[in-house]
XYZ file of C-alpha atoms in Angstrom:
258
model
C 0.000 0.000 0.000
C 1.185 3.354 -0.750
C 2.777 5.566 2.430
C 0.862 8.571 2.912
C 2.414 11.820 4.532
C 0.374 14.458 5.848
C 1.696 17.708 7.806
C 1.294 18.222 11.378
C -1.405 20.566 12.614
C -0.365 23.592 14.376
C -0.255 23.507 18.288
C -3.544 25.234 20.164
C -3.415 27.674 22.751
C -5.822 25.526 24.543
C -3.725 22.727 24.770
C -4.356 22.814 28.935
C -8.191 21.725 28.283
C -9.526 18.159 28.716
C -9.957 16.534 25.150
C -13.036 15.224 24.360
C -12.134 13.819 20.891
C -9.102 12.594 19.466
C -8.116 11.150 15.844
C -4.766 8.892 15.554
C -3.653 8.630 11.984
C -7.272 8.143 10.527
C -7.876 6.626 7.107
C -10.922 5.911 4.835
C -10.345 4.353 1.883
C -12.348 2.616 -0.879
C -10.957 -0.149 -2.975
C -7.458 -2.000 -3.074
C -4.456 -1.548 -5.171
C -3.967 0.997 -7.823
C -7.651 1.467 -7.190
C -7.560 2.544 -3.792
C -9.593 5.957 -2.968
C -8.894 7.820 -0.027
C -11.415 9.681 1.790
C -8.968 10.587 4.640
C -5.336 10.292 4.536
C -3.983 9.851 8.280
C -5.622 12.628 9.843
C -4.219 13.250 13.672
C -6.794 15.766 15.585
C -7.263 16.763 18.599
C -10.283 18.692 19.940
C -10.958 20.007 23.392
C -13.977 19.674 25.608
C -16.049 23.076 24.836
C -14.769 24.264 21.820
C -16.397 25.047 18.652
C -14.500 23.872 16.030
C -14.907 25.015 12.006
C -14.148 22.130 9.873
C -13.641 24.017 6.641
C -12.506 22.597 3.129
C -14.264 22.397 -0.659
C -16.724 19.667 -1.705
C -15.128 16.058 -1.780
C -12.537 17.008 0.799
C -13.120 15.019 3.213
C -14.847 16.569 6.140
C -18.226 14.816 6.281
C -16.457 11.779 6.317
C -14.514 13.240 9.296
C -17.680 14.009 10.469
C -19.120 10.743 10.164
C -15.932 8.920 11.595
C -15.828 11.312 15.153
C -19.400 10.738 15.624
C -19.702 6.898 15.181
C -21.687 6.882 12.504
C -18.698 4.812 10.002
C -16.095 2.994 10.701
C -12.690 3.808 10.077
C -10.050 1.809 7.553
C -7.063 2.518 9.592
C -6.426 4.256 12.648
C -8.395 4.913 16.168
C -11.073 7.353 16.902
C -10.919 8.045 20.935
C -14.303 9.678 22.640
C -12.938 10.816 26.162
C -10.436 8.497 25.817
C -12.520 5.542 24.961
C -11.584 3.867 21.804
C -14.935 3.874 19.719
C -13.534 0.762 17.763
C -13.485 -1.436 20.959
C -17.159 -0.294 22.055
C -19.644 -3.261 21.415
C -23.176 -2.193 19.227
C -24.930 -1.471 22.623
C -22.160 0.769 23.804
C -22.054 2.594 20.437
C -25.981 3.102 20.447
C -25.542 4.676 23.588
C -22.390 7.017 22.465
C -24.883 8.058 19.621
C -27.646 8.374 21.819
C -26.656 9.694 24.981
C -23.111 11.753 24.079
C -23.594 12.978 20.994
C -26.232 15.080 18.487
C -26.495 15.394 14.870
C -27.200 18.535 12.881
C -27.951 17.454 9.290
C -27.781 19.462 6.147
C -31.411 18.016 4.980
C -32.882 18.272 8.879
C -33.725 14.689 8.532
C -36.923 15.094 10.294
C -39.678 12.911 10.133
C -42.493 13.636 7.844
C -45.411 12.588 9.796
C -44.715 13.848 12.968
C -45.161 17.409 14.835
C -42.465 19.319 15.943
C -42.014 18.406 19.756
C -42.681 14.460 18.146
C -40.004 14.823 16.324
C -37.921 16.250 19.440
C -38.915 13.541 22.100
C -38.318 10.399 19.719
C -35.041 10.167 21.113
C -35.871 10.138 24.547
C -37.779 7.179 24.107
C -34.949 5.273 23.368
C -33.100 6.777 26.219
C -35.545 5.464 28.920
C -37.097 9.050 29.390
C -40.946 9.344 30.565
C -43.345 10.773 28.075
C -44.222 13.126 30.487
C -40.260 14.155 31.281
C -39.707 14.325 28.034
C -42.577 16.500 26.867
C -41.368 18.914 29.662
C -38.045 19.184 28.382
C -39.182 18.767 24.862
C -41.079 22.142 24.962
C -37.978 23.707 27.180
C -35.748 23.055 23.936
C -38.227 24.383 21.542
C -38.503 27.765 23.355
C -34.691 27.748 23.259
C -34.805 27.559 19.610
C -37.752 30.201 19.582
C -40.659 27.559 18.491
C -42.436 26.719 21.236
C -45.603 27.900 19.755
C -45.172 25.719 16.605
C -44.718 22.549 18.759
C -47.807 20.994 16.844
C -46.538 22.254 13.341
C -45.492 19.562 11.400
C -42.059 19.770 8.671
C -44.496 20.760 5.584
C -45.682 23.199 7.760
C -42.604 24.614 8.401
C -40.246 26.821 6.835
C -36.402 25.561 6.516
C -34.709 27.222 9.011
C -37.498 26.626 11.284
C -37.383 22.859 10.618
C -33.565 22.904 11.080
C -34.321 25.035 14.630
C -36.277 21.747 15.038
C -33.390 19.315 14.387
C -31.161 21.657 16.812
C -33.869 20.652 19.853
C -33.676 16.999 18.465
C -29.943 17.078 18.934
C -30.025 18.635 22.814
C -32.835 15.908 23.821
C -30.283 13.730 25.551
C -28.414 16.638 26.937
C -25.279 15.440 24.806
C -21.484 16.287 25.282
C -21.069 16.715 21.620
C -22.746 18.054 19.311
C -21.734 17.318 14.918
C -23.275 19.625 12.488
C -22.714 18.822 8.997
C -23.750 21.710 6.618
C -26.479 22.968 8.732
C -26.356 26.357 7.062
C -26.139 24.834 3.499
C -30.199 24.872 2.396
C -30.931 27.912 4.014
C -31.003 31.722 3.020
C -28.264 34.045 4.602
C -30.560 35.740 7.212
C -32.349 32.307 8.195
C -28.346 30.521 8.098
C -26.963 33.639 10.711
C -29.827 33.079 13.181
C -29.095 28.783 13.260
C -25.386 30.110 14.187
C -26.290 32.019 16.715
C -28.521 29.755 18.331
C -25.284 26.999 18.352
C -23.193 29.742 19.564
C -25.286 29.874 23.066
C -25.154 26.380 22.969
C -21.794 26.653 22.957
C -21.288 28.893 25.417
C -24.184 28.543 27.447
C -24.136 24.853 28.031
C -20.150 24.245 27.212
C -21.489 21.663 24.654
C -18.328 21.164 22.433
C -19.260 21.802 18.594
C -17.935 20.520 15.799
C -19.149 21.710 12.119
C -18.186 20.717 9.111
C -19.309 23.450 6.422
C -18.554 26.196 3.521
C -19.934 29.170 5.587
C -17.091 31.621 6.529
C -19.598 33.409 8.580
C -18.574 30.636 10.964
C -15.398 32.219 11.624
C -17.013 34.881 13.775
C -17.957 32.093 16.630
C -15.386 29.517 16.406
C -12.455 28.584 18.441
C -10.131 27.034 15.915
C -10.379 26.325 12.182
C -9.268 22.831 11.188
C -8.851 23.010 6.850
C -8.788 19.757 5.191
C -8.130 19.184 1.676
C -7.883 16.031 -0.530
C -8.100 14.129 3.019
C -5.456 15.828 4.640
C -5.517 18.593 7.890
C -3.421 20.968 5.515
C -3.751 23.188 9.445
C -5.309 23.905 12.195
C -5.548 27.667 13.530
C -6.912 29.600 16.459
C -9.231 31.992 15.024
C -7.773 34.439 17.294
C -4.219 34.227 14.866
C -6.114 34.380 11.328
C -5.398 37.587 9.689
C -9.413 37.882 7.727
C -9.039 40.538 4.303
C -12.088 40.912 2.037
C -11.498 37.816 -0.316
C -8.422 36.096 1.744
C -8.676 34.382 4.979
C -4.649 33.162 6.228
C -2.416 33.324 9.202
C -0.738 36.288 10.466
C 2.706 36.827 9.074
């Protein structure tokens, strides 16, 4: 197989802070031989419990399958994926469904809610399988819809919502279990610029407000106003990782200071 070389990400200020995730050269590739794809090519990260992290990097980069890797949702080729130190490879299927459903949410590009259901329906479902009673969970089910600003649609269903309003939705859906971690994968990318600033902001005071550590993979530079660190990756590789706070941001140019 052919060696791969990558470079090795900058060192964070915040390099004091527990870690919460960890990659150890991860690869994803498809096929054998001269025919091998890569996905990822050895990518070492390292992200810190209640940060918000910017995953940035064109189309076919790599960073929804670095999103789908960190959040257990695919397996790795090569390498180790470690979730507060626990290596996600050595958890059995009933110790990964409750990583997914206890320590982690998912913020989808498409919302991914379902069709039939209303709004606080579509919140609760994962309580159920977390052993919650209905009546807990519709108590905390409306809580998260007033933090998203729809607790007076809770009996709207999708069709009857607008697209940032369903994605508010699918931002209550991913709190439900009161996770560690929360993985948003485009979650700007179907809406309109005023609708996409307003889902930031409400992840920003999740951020801060509840120290959940976020990690978003996405094409919105308006996400460098919020995060902690910027991780790039291109053709499967972390070409860096930067505190925000060391960018030097020009009209048409984002790079490190000289």
């Amino acid at each position: 197989m052919t060696t791969l070389t990558h470079p090795t990400p900058a060192q964070s200020d915040d390099a004091d802070k527990p870690i919460i995730i960890r990659t150890l050269r991860l690869n994803k590739f498809y096929g054998q031989g001269e025919a091998t794809t890569y996905a990822l090519r050895g990518v070492d990260a390292t992200i810190y419990r209640g940060e918000f992290i910017a995953v940035l990097g064109p189309s076919g980069s790599g960073k929804s399958t670095f999103f789908n890797m960190i959040g257990a949702l695919d397996s790795p080729s090569e390498g180790r994926v470690l979730i507060d130190e626990v290596d996600v490879a050595q958890l059995s299927a009933s110790e990964l469904a409750f990583l997914r459903c206890q320590k982690i949410g998912y913020i989808f590009q498409s919302y991914n809610l379902i069709r039939y259901m209303t709004a606080l329906e579509n919140v609760t479902v994962p309580m159920a399988f977390a052993g919650v009673k209905p009546e807990e969970a519709r108590r905390r089910g409306m809580g998260l819809l007033k933090m998203v600003g729809l607790e007076n649609r809770w009996s709207h269903r999708p069709i009857e919502m607008s697209g940032g309003q369903q994605q508010r939705v699918a931002i209550a859906r991913a709190m439900c279990n009161e996770p560690k971690i929360l993985l948003a994968d485009e979650p700007t990318g179907n809406l309109d610029l005023k609708t996409g600033e307003d889902i930031l902001n409400i992840m920003q005071r999740i951020n801060k407000e509840r120290g959940v550590t976020i990690v978003c993979a996405t094409h919105d530079h308006r996400l460098l106003n919020i995060c902690d660190r910027i991780m790039w990756i291109r053709d499967g590789l972390v070409e860096r990782i930067e505190a925000r706070h060391n960018l030097k941001i020009t009209v048409g140019r984002i790079g490190g200071e000289a």
